[in-house]
Amino acid sequence: MVKSPMVIVGAGLGGVRLAENLRNGGYDEEIILLGAEPHPPYDRPPLSKTVLTGDDERVDLKPAEFFDEAGVDLRTGTRVVAVDPSAHAVTVEGDGRTEQIEYGSLVLATGLVARTFPGTDGLVGVHVIRTFEDAVALRAEAASASRAVVIGAGFIGCEVTASLHKLDVPVTLIEPTPAPLSGPLGPRIGQMVTRLHVEAGVDLRVGVGVDEILTEDGRAVGVALSDGSRVDADLIVVGIGGYPDLGYLDGSGIEIADRSAGGGVACDGVGRTSAADVYALGDCANWHDVDGRPHRVEHWTHTVDHAAMVAAQLLGHAIPHQPVPYFWSDQYGLKFQMLGSPRSDDEVHLVDDDGRKFLAYYSREGLLTGVVGAGRVGKLMKARQFLLTPTPIATLLEG
Ligand SMILES: Cc1cc2nc3c(=O)[nH]c(=O)nc-3n(C[C@H](O)[C@H](O)[C@H](O)COP(=O)(O)OP(=O)(O)OC[C@H]3O[C@@H](n4cnc5c(N)ncnc54)[C@H](O)[C@@H]3O)c2cc1C
């Protein structure tokens, strides 16, 4: 049950949604929302899309008046540096001061930090993209860049490539696996994504890694690849993922999940951590899925679902079922979407392909596991119903 004061660490998507759900669910005692960033909470997906292309500025998650009206004590620029579950207190730093805040219930929603390329901290011309400042800095440098190298063709690397292409910056995209997105989605769909980048004129190098970022006079001038080649570039974007930065939990005794299971704060299936009255949600949290397997997910909708489940748990309401996982990505004017839990080694059934847009079903042991599409929003969403219960793939392919 929720105990006052309710302290939420991390004023991002998960933290804000949790506060909102608690208020909507009738909780009327103190909520303190602690955020390390100087800004009011904002949305991250636009960073690699419309913020990078200059079509949007920061996209705030809530209008400024929301926090006062909802009675949420938002403290920006306030970083939690320690948690003491036995004292039910967190230590915060901000504004040059250190103080302790006691909690009744505590929720950790601290997201991720971007992984950097070793040895490049502070190197001019090298960027990651996780925060608004990251996106603005990248956008500013893109304005005068003659060539960009994007390291890593996961979702964010692919989006950054598409956005830089829109800004007329020539891009070399480097990916060690055989195709973009083939890690999460397998080689067949990787080929469909390859097609989009190549058609756009991106210099796609697959099956090679970056050995070194080359520098001259303290700035990046290119990369040396594992096949012995070199790409000259004055803008380098490192898109090699992120990790939960949980140093503030050192010494707290709160269990951290094994790296082989995705790392993050170890939780049960409703966000409870190993400490009484402490929960975790969103990108930083490793929950048990419906089959009891620990896993950590870095998707927007997943975070929103977590926030609804933790709020229900805290309020003693019926907990909504874990819904069908959903993810989207925007590249080259196409909406990529993924429903369910497809794995890269699932069987892939391409049921629609016009050379650019496509729809594919994924199956394992004869049952539908996921649906992936590009530019096929309506058809993909219609398939959602088949992921609610075990559905033989044969019935879909025949239908
Ligand atoms: C560039 C980019 C594009 C994306 N695009 C998509 C997309 O197209 N589709 C999709 O499904 N998902 C996308 N995502 C993922 C999605 O944005 C995340 O899943 C979501 O933001 C997770 O929310 P969160 O609340 O867990 O973490 P976050 O949004 O990261 O918020 C965590 C907050 O906690 C703060 N914090 C961290 N440590 C502390 C501390 N010790 N004390 C106080 N505050 C702290 C951080 O500063 C941050 O503000 C994208 C992410 C990025 C970075």
Short mmCIF file of C-alpha atoms and ligand atoms in Angstrom, two decimals:
data_model
loop_
_atom_site.label_atom_id
_atom_site.label_comp_id
_atom_site.label_asym_id
_atom_site.label_seq_id
_atom_site.Cartn_x
_atom_site.Cartn_y
_atom_site.Cartn_z
CA MET A 1 0.00 0.00 0.00
CA VAL A 2 1.16 3.52 -0.68
CA LYS A 3 2.64 5.32 2.31
CA SER A 4 3.23 9.05 2.60
CA PRO A 5 5.29 10.79 1.54
CA MET A 6 5.47 9.11 -1.83
CA VAL A 7 8.92 9.86 -3.24
CA ILE A 8 9.64 9.21 -6.92
CA VAL A 9 13.25 9.26 -8.11
CA GLY A 10 13.49 10.24 -11.78
CA ALA A 11 11.29 12.92 -13.36
CA GLY A 12 11.03 11.27 -16.75
CA LEU A 13 8.19 9.45 -18.47
CA GLY A 14 7.79 6.75 -15.82
CA GLY A 15 7.99 9.08 -12.84
CA VAL A 16 5.46 11.53 -14.26
CA ARG A 17 3.01 8.83 -15.33
CA LEU A 18 3.21 7.25 -11.90
CA ALA A 19 2.46 10.55 -10.14
CA GLU A 20 -0.46 11.16 -12.49
CA ASN A 21 -1.86 7.65 -12.04
CA LEU A 22 -1.65 7.96 -8.25
CA ARG A 23 -3.56 11.24 -8.30
CA ASN A 24 -6.13 9.88 -10.77
CA GLY A 25 -6.50 6.83 -8.56
CA GLY A 26 -7.43 8.96 -5.54
CA TYR A 27 -4.13 9.25 -3.65
CA ASP A 28 -4.24 12.70 -2.05
CA GLU A 29 -1.16 12.79 0.18
CA GLU A 30 2.30 14.16 -0.52
CA ILE A 31 4.08 13.25 -3.78
CA ILE A 32 7.68 14.41 -4.24
CA LEU A 33 9.13 13.96 -7.74
CA LEU A 34 12.94 14.27 -7.83
CA GLY A 35 14.63 14.87 -11.19
CA ALA A 36 18.34 15.28 -11.83
CA GLU A 37 17.84 17.25 -15.05
CA PRO A 38 17.30 21.02 -14.94
CA HIS A 39 14.17 20.83 -17.12
CA PRO A 40 10.60 19.94 -16.37
CA PRO A 41 9.93 16.37 -17.53
CA TYR A 42 10.14 15.94 -21.31
CA ASP A 43 9.64 13.19 -23.85
CA ARG A 44 12.67 11.39 -25.26
CA PRO A 45 11.43 9.81 -28.55
CA PRO A 46 11.36 13.18 -30.36
CA LEU A 47 15.05 13.75 -29.53
CA SER A 48 16.36 11.51 -32.32
CA LYS A 49 13.53 12.53 -34.66
CA THR A 50 11.91 15.96 -34.73
CA VAL A 51 14.18 17.66 -32.18
CA LEU A 52 17.26 16.58 -34.12
CA THR A 53 15.78 17.71 -37.43
CA GLY A 54 14.77 21.04 -35.88
CA ASP A 55 11.03 20.47 -36.39
CA ASP A 56 10.44 20.50 -32.62
CA GLU A 57 12.03 21.99 -29.55
CA ARG A 58 11.80 20.19 -26.23
CA VAL A 59 8.50 18.28 -26.01
CA ASP A 60 7.37 18.53 -22.40
CA LEU A 61 5.39 15.64 -20.98
CA LYS A 62 2.99 17.96 -19.16
CA PRO A 63 2.02 21.63 -19.29
CA ALA A 64 3.91 23.68 -16.68
CA GLU A 65 0.83 24.14 -14.48
CA PHE A 66 0.20 20.39 -14.22
CA PHE A 67 2.50 19.84 -11.26
CA ASP A 68 0.99 22.61 -9.12
CA GLU A 69 -2.54 21.68 -10.04
CA ALA A 70 -1.95 17.99 -9.30
CA GLY A 71 -0.12 18.81 -6.07
CA VAL A 72 3.07 17.12 -7.22
CA ASP A 73 6.17 18.63 -5.62
CA LEU A 74 8.50 18.55 -8.64
CA ARG A 75 12.12 19.26 -7.72
CA THR A 76 14.28 19.55 -10.84
CA GLY A 77 18.07 19.75 -10.65
CA THR A 78 17.90 17.37 -7.69
CA ARG A 79 19.90 14.16 -7.89
CA VAL A 80 19.45 11.25 -5.51
CA VAL A 81 22.90 10.06 -4.49
CA ALA A 82 22.03 7.45 -1.87
CA VAL A 83 19.11 5.35 -0.64
CA ASP A 84 18.83 3.98 2.88
CA PRO A 85 15.93 1.53 3.05
CA SER A 86 16.34 0.91 6.79
CA ALA A 87 15.92 4.63 7.53
CA HIS A 88 13.32 5.01 4.73
CA ALA A 89 15.33 7.99 3.43
CA VAL A 90 17.13 9.19 0.32
CA THR A 91 20.03 11.62 0.16
CA VAL A 92 19.76 14.29 -2.52
CA GLU A 93 22.16 16.83 -3.99
CA GLY A 94 21.08 19.98 -5.76
CA ASP A 95 21.68 23.71 -5.68
CA GLY A 96 24.97 23.08 -3.88
CA ARG A 97 23.16 21.46 -0.96
CA THR A 98 22.93 17.91 0.33
CA GLU A 99 19.87 16.85 2.29
CA GLN A 100 17.92 13.80 3.38
CA ILE A 101 14.31 13.21 2.42
CA GLU A 102 12.28 10.59 4.21
CA TYR A 103 9.85 8.44 2.27
CA GLY A 104 6.89 6.27 3.07
CA SER A 105 6.98 4.65 -0.36
CA LEU A 106 9.81 5.03 -2.85
CA VAL A 107 9.75 4.44 -6.60
CA LEU A 108 12.92 4.34 -8.69
CA ALA A 109 12.38 5.52 -12.28
CA THR A 110 15.85 6.70 -13.24
CA GLY A 111 16.03 5.47 -16.84
CA LEU A 112 19.37 4.99 -18.55
CA VAL A 113 22.52 6.82 -19.47
CA ALA A 114 23.99 6.50 -22.95
CA ARG A 115 26.95 4.19 -23.42
CA THR A 116 29.96 6.13 -24.70
CA PHE A 117 32.80 4.97 -26.91
CA PRO A 118 35.81 4.22 -24.70
CA GLY A 119 38.31 7.06 -24.42
CA THR A 120 36.16 9.72 -26.10
CA ASP A 121 34.72 11.63 -23.14
CA GLY A 122 34.87 15.33 -23.94
CA LEU A 123 36.24 14.76 -27.43
CA VAL A 124 34.92 17.42 -29.83
CA GLY A 125 32.79 15.98 -32.65
CA VAL A 126 31.63 12.87 -30.76
CA HIS A 127 28.02 12.66 -29.58
CA VAL A 128 25.52 10.40 -27.87
CA ILE A 129 21.78 11.05 -27.68
CA ARG A 130 19.83 10.53 -24.48
CA THR A 131 19.03 14.03 -23.21
CA PHE A 132 17.65 17.24 -24.67
CA GLU A 133 21.12 18.82 -24.39
CA ASP A 134 22.57 15.89 -26.36
CA ALA A 135 20.06 16.41 -29.16
CA VAL A 136 20.63 20.18 -29.31
CA ALA A 137 24.42 19.76 -29.37
CA LEU A 138 24.19 17.18 -32.14
CA ARG A 139 21.80 19.34 -34.15
CA ALA A 140 24.12 22.33 -33.85
CA GLU A 141 27.11 20.38 -35.10
CA ALA A 142 25.12 18.70 -37.88
CA ALA A 143 24.49 22.15 -39.38
CA SER A 144 28.10 22.40 -40.52
CA ALA A 145 29.13 18.74 -40.74
CA SER A 146 30.54 17.45 -44.00
CA ARG A 147 30.14 13.75 -43.12
CA ALA A 148 28.73 11.88 -40.15
CA VAL A 149 29.52 8.42 -38.92
CA VAL A 150 26.83 6.73 -36.86
CA ILE A 151 28.16 3.82 -34.82
CA GLY A 152 25.51 1.18 -34.24
CA ALA A 153 22.37 0.47 -36.31
CA GLY A 154 19.93 -0.22 -33.51
CA PHE A 155 16.69 1.76 -33.37
CA ILE A 156 18.30 5.00 -32.19
CA GLY A 157 21.28 4.73 -34.58
CA CYS A 158 18.88 4.14 -37.48
CA GLU A 159 16.70 7.08 -36.47
CA VAL A 160 19.67 9.41 -36.11
CA THR A 161 20.89 8.30 -39.54
CA ALA A 162 17.50 9.04 -41.08
CA SER A 163 17.33 12.44 -39.34
CA LEU A 164 20.86 13.44 -40.42
CA HIS A 165 19.97 12.35 -43.94
CA LYS A 166 16.94 14.68 -43.76
CA LEU A 167 19.35 17.45 -42.75
CA ASP A 168 21.41 16.68 -45.91
CA VAL A 169 24.39 15.40 -43.96
CA PRO A 170 26.00 12.42 -45.78
CA VAL A 171 26.08 9.49 -43.34
CA THR A 172 28.11 6.32 -42.96
CA LEU A 173 26.24 3.88 -40.71
CA ILE A 174 28.37 1.17 -39.14
CA GLU A 175 26.96 -2.04 -37.72
CA PRO A 176 28.85 -5.16 -36.67
CA THR A 177 25.95 -7.58 -37.28
CA PRO A 178 24.91 -8.49 -40.85
CA ALA A 179 22.11 -5.85 -41.06
CA PRO A 180 20.55 -2.93 -39.20
CA LEU A 181 18.18 -4.07 -36.44
CA SER A 182 19.04 -7.70 -37.09
CA GLY A 183 19.97 -8.00 -33.41
CA PRO A 184 16.40 -7.56 -32.14
CA LEU A 185 14.47 -8.49 -35.30
CA GLY A 186 16.59 -11.07 -37.13
CA PRO A 187 18.35 -10.98 -40.52
CA ARG A 188 15.24 -11.13 -42.72
CA ILE A 189 13.72 -7.90 -41.42
CA GLY A 190 17.26 -6.53 -41.18
CA GLN A 191 17.35 -6.79 -44.98
CA MET A 192 14.15 -4.72 -45.29
CA VAL A 193 15.71 -2.04 -43.12
CA THR A 194 18.95 -2.21 -45.12
CA ARG A 195 16.96 -1.49 -48.25
CA LEU A 196 15.61 1.77 -46.79
CA HIS A 197 19.02 3.09 -45.79
CA VAL A 198 20.67 2.12 -49.05
CA GLU A 199 17.85 3.67 -51.13
CA ALA A 200 18.33 6.89 -49.18
CA GLY A 201 21.99 6.91 -50.18
CA VAL A 202 23.40 6.04 -46.76
CA ASP A 203 26.85 4.44 -46.87
CA LEU A 204 25.97 1.34 -44.84
CA ARG A 205 28.86 -0.80 -43.61
CA VAL A 206 27.73 -4.03 -41.96
CA GLY A 207 29.75 -6.84 -40.45
CA VAL A 208 32.43 -4.41 -39.27
CA GLY A 209 33.12 -2.71 -35.98
CA VAL A 210 34.82 0.53 -35.07
CA ASP A 211 38.28 -0.12 -33.67
CA GLU A 212 39.16 3.48 -32.97
CA ILE A 213 37.91 7.03 -33.24
CA LEU A 214 40.62 9.01 -35.01
CA THR A 215 41.51 12.42 -33.68
CA GLU A 216 43.50 15.46 -34.66
CA ASP A 217 44.10 18.42 -32.37
CA GLY A 218 41.52 17.22 -29.85
CA ARG A 219 38.67 16.64 -32.28
CA ALA A 220 37.34 13.58 -34.06
CA VAL A 221 38.25 13.29 -37.73
CA GLY A 222 37.02 9.80 -38.54
CA VAL A 223 36.97 6.16 -37.54
CA ALA A 224 39.19 3.16 -38.14
CA LEU A 225 37.17 0.02 -38.87
CA SER A 226 37.89 -3.59 -37.99
CA ASP A 227 38.30 -4.49 -41.70
CA GLY A 228 41.27 -2.13 -41.91
CA SER A 229 39.40 0.66 -43.71
CA ARG A 230 38.98 4.24 -42.53
CA VAL A 231 36.04 6.64 -42.83
CA ASP A 232 36.74 10.36 -42.57
CA ALA A 233 34.02 12.28 -40.72
CA ASP A 234 33.74 15.43 -38.64
CA LEU A 235 30.64 14.26 -36.76
CA ILE A 236 30.44 10.94 -34.95
CA VAL A 237 27.34 9.66 -33.21
CA VAL A 238 27.73 6.75 -30.84
CA GLY A 239 24.50 4.72 -30.82
CA ILE A 240 25.55 1.67 -28.88
CA GLY A 241 22.80 1.63 -26.29
CA GLY A 242 22.49 2.68 -22.70
CA TYR A 243 22.62 1.24 -19.22
CA PRO A 244 20.93 1.93 -15.89
CA ASP A 245 23.28 4.10 -13.83
CA LEU A 246 22.52 2.75 -10.37
CA GLY A 247 25.51 3.99 -8.39
CA TYR A 248 23.07 5.77 -6.06
CA LEU A 249 21.95 2.34 -4.84
CA ASP A 250 25.46 1.30 -3.75
CA GLY A 251 25.34 0.19 -0.15
CA SER A 252 21.51 0.21 -0.07
CA GLY A 253 21.24 -3.57 -0.24
CA ILE A 254 18.62 -3.23 -2.99
CA GLU A 255 19.16 -6.15 -5.34
CA ILE A 256 20.46 -5.47 -8.85
CA ALA A 257 19.58 -7.95 -11.60
CA ASP A 258 22.29 -9.98 -13.24
CA ARG A 259 23.77 -8.45 -16.38
CA SER A 260 22.94 -11.62 -18.31
CA ALA A 261 19.26 -10.89 -17.59
CA GLY A 262 19.60 -7.25 -18.71
CA GLY A 263 20.76 -5.72 -15.42
CA GLY A 264 18.73 -2.98 -13.75
CA VAL A 265 16.89 -2.95 -10.44
CA ALA A 266 15.67 -6.48 -9.73
CA CYS A 267 11.87 -6.57 -9.30
CA ASP A 268 9.04 -9.07 -9.20
CA GLY A 269 6.20 -8.97 -11.75
CA VAL A 270 4.64 -5.80 -10.30
CA GLY A 271 7.73 -3.68 -9.64
CA ARG A 272 8.51 -4.60 -6.01
CA THR A 273 12.24 -4.53 -5.27
CA SER A 274 14.05 -6.51 -2.59
CA ALA A 275 13.51 -3.64 -0.08
CA ALA A 276 10.22 -2.99 1.69
CA ASP A 277 8.21 -0.07 0.23
CA VAL A 278 10.65 0.38 -2.68
CA TYR A 279 9.55 -0.15 -6.28
CA ALA A 280 11.19 0.36 -9.65
CA LEU A 281 9.79 0.88 -13.13
CA GLY A 282 10.63 1.86 -16.70
CA ASP A 283 13.99 1.53 -18.43
CA CYS A 284 15.95 1.05 -15.18
CA ALA A 285 13.79 -1.79 -13.89
CA ASN A 286 14.13 -5.50 -14.48
CA TRP A 287 10.71 -7.08 -14.04
CA HIS A 288 9.61 -10.68 -14.29
CA ASP A 289 7.56 -11.22 -17.42
CA VAL A 290 4.37 -13.32 -17.47
CA ASP A 291 6.49 -16.48 -17.66
CA GLY A 292 8.51 -15.41 -14.60
CA ARG A 293 11.65 -14.60 -16.62
CA PRO A 294 13.59 -11.50 -15.55
CA HIS A 295 14.00 -9.00 -18.33
CA ARG A 296 14.53 -5.28 -18.85
CA VAL A 297 12.83 -3.35 -21.64
CA GLU A 298 13.67 0.14 -22.95
CA HIS A 299 10.41 1.10 -24.66
CA TRP A 300 8.10 4.05 -24.11
CA THR A 301 4.83 2.10 -23.93
CA HIS A 302 6.38 -0.45 -21.63
CA THR A 303 7.26 2.34 -19.17
CA VAL A 304 3.72 3.71 -19.34
CA ASP A 305 2.35 0.21 -18.63
CA HIS A 306 4.75 -0.22 -15.70
CA ALA A 307 3.59 3.09 -14.21
CA ALA A 308 -0.05 1.97 -14.40
CA MET A 309 0.78 -1.36 -12.77
CA VAL A 310 2.85 0.12 -9.94
CA ALA A 311 0.17 2.74 -9.23
CA ALA A 312 -2.49 0.02 -9.05
CA GLN A 313 -0.28 -2.07 -6.78
CA LEU A 314 0.34 0.90 -4.47
CA LEU A 315 -3.32 1.88 -4.36
CA GLY A 316 -4.53 -1.65 -3.76
CA HIS A 317 -6.46 -1.62 -7.03
CA ALA A 318 -6.75 -4.53 -9.44
CA ILE A 319 -3.48 -4.71 -11.36
CA PRO A 320 -3.88 -4.46 -15.11
CA HIS A 321 -2.48 -7.44 -17.00
CA GLN A 322 0.86 -6.96 -18.70
CA PRO A 323 -0.40 -5.79 -22.07
CA VAL A 324 0.95 -6.78 -25.47
CA PRO A 325 4.41 -5.19 -25.74
CA TYR A 326 4.57 -2.39 -28.30
CA PHE A 327 7.38 -0.33 -29.79
CA TRP A 328 7.59 2.18 -32.63
CA SER A 329 10.35 4.00 -34.49
CA ASP A 330 10.20 6.67 -37.22
CA GLN A 331 12.66 6.49 -40.10
CA TYR A 332 12.55 8.03 -43.60
CA GLY A 333 8.91 9.04 -43.19
CA LEU A 334 7.87 5.48 -42.31
CA LYS A 335 6.50 4.29 -38.99
CA PHE A 336 8.14 1.06 -37.86
CA GLN A 337 6.11 -0.84 -35.29
CA MET A 338 6.56 -3.98 -33.30
CA LEU A 339 3.92 -5.84 -31.30
CA GLY A 340 4.48 -8.82 -29.04
CA SER A 341 7.81 -10.36 -28.16
CA PRO A 342 9.42 -11.44 -31.42
CA ARG A 343 12.91 -12.89 -31.17
CA SER A 344 15.62 -12.75 -33.77
CA ASP A 345 15.64 -16.57 -34.06
CA ASP A 346 11.85 -16.85 -34.57
CA GLU A 347 10.47 -17.92 -37.92
CA VAL A 348 9.59 -14.83 -39.98
CA HIS A 349 6.59 -14.81 -42.37
CA LEU A 350 6.62 -11.83 -44.68
CA VAL A 351 2.95 -11.35 -45.59
CA ASP A 352 3.09 -7.96 -47.29
CA ASP A 353 5.94 -6.15 -49.04
CA ASP A 354 5.66 -3.38 -51.63
CA GLY A 355 9.40 -2.78 -51.81
CA ARG A 356 9.34 -0.20 -49.02
CA LYS A 357 6.45 -0.87 -46.66
CA PHE A 358 6.05 -4.34 -45.23
CA LEU A 359 4.35 -6.52 -42.63
CA ALA A 360 5.76 -9.69 -41.09
CA TYR A 361 4.52 -12.22 -38.55
CA TYR A 362 6.93 -13.95 -36.21
CA SER A 363 6.29 -17.46 -34.86
CA ARG A 364 7.86 -19.96 -32.52
CA GLU A 365 6.76 -23.57 -32.16
CA GLY A 366 3.81 -22.87 -34.45
CA LEU A 367 2.43 -19.94 -32.42
CA LEU A 368 2.41 -16.24 -33.29
CA THR A 369 4.98 -14.35 -31.17
CA GLY A 370 5.04 -10.91 -32.75
CA VAL A 371 4.17 -8.66 -35.65
CA VAL A 372 6.58 -6.18 -37.21
CA GLY A 373 5.72 -3.66 -39.88
CA ALA A 374 6.78 -0.47 -41.60
CA GLY A 375 4.14 1.87 -43.00
CA ARG A 376 1.42 -0.70 -42.20
CA VAL A 377 -0.14 0.88 -39.11
CA GLY A 378 -3.74 -0.30 -39.57
CA LYS A 379 -2.88 -3.88 -40.50
CA LEU A 380 -0.39 -4.19 -37.68
CA MET A 381 -2.80 -2.92 -35.05
CA LYS A 382 -5.48 -5.32 -36.29
CA ALA A 383 -3.10 -8.20 -35.59
CA ARG A 384 -2.85 -7.19 -31.93
CA GLN A 385 -5.91 -9.28 -31.01
CA PHE A 386 -4.06 -12.44 -32.11
CA LEU A 387 -1.34 -11.80 -29.54
CA LEU A 388 -3.75 -11.72 -26.61
CA THR A 389 -4.18 -15.51 -26.66
CA PRO A 390 -1.98 -18.25 -28.17
CA THR A 391 -2.70 -18.17 -31.91
CA PRO A 392 -1.41 -20.81 -34.34
CA ILE A 393 0.49 -19.03 -37.10
CA ALA A 394 -1.12 -21.39 -39.63
CA THR A 395 -4.57 -19.85 -39.05
CA LEU A 396 -3.19 -16.38 -39.84
CA LEU A 397 -1.32 -17.47 -42.94
CA GLU A 398 -4.40 -19.30 -44.26
CA GLY A 399 -6.81 -16.44 -43.41
C1 LIG B 1 16.68 9.34 -28.38
C2 LIG B 1 15.63 8.38 -27.90
C3 LIG B 1 14.60 8.00 -28.74
C4 LIG B 1 13.65 7.08 -28.33
N1 LIG B 1 12.66 6.71 -29.19
C5 LIG B 1 11.75 5.80 -28.81
C6 LIG B 1 10.72 5.38 -29.71
O1 LIG B 1 10.63 5.83 -30.85
N2 LIG B 1 9.84 4.45 -29.27
C7 LIG B 1 9.89 3.92 -28.00
O2 LIG B 1 9.06 3.06 -27.66
N3 LIG B 1 10.83 4.32 -27.13
C8 LIG B 1 11.76 5.23 -27.50
N4 LIG B 1 12.73 5.65 -26.62
C9 LIG B 1 12.74 5.06 -25.25
C10 LIG B 1 11.84 5.83 -24.28
O3 LIG B 1 12.06 7.20 -24.38
C11 LIG B 1 12.15 5.32 -22.88
O4 LIG B 1 11.72 3.97 -22.84
C12 LIG B 1 11.49 6.14 -21.78
O5 LIG B 1 11.93 7.47 -21.79
C13 LIG B 1 11.79 5.51 -20.42
O6 LIG B 1 11.26 6.29 -19.40
P1 LIG B 1 11.89 6.27 -17.93
O7 LIG B 1 11.02 7.14 -17.11
O8 LIG B 1 12.14 4.88 -17.51
O9 LIG B 1 13.35 6.92 -18.11
P2 LIG B 1 13.78 8.37 -18.59
O10 LIG B 1 12.82 8.92 -19.58
O11 LIG B 1 15.18 8.23 -19.01
O12 LIG B 1 13.71 9.26 -17.27
C14 LIG B 1 14.56 9.02 -16.18
C15 LIG B 1 14.88 10.34 -15.50
O13 LIG B 1 15.52 10.06 -14.26
C16 LIG B 1 16.54 11.01 -14.04
N5 LIG B 1 17.51 10.47 -13.08
C17 LIG B 1 18.45 9.52 -13.30
N6 LIG B 1 19.15 9.27 -12.18
C18 LIG B 1 18.64 10.09 -11.23
C19 LIG B 1 18.95 10.30 -9.85
N7 LIG B 1 19.91 9.59 -9.23
N8 LIG B 1 18.25 11.24 -9.17
C20 LIG B 1 17.25 11.94 -9.79
N9 LIG B 1 16.92 11.78 -11.08
C21 LIG B 1 17.61 10.85 -11.79
C22 LIG B 1 17.12 11.21 -15.43
O14 LIG B 1 17.84 12.42 -15.48
C23 LIG B 1 15.85 11.21 -16.28
O15 LIG B 1 15.35 12.51 -16.43
C24 LIG B 1 13.70 6.56 -27.00
C25 LIG B 1 14.73 6.95 -26.15
C26 LIG B 1 15.68 7.85 -26.58
C27 LIG B 1 16.81 8.26 -25.66
#
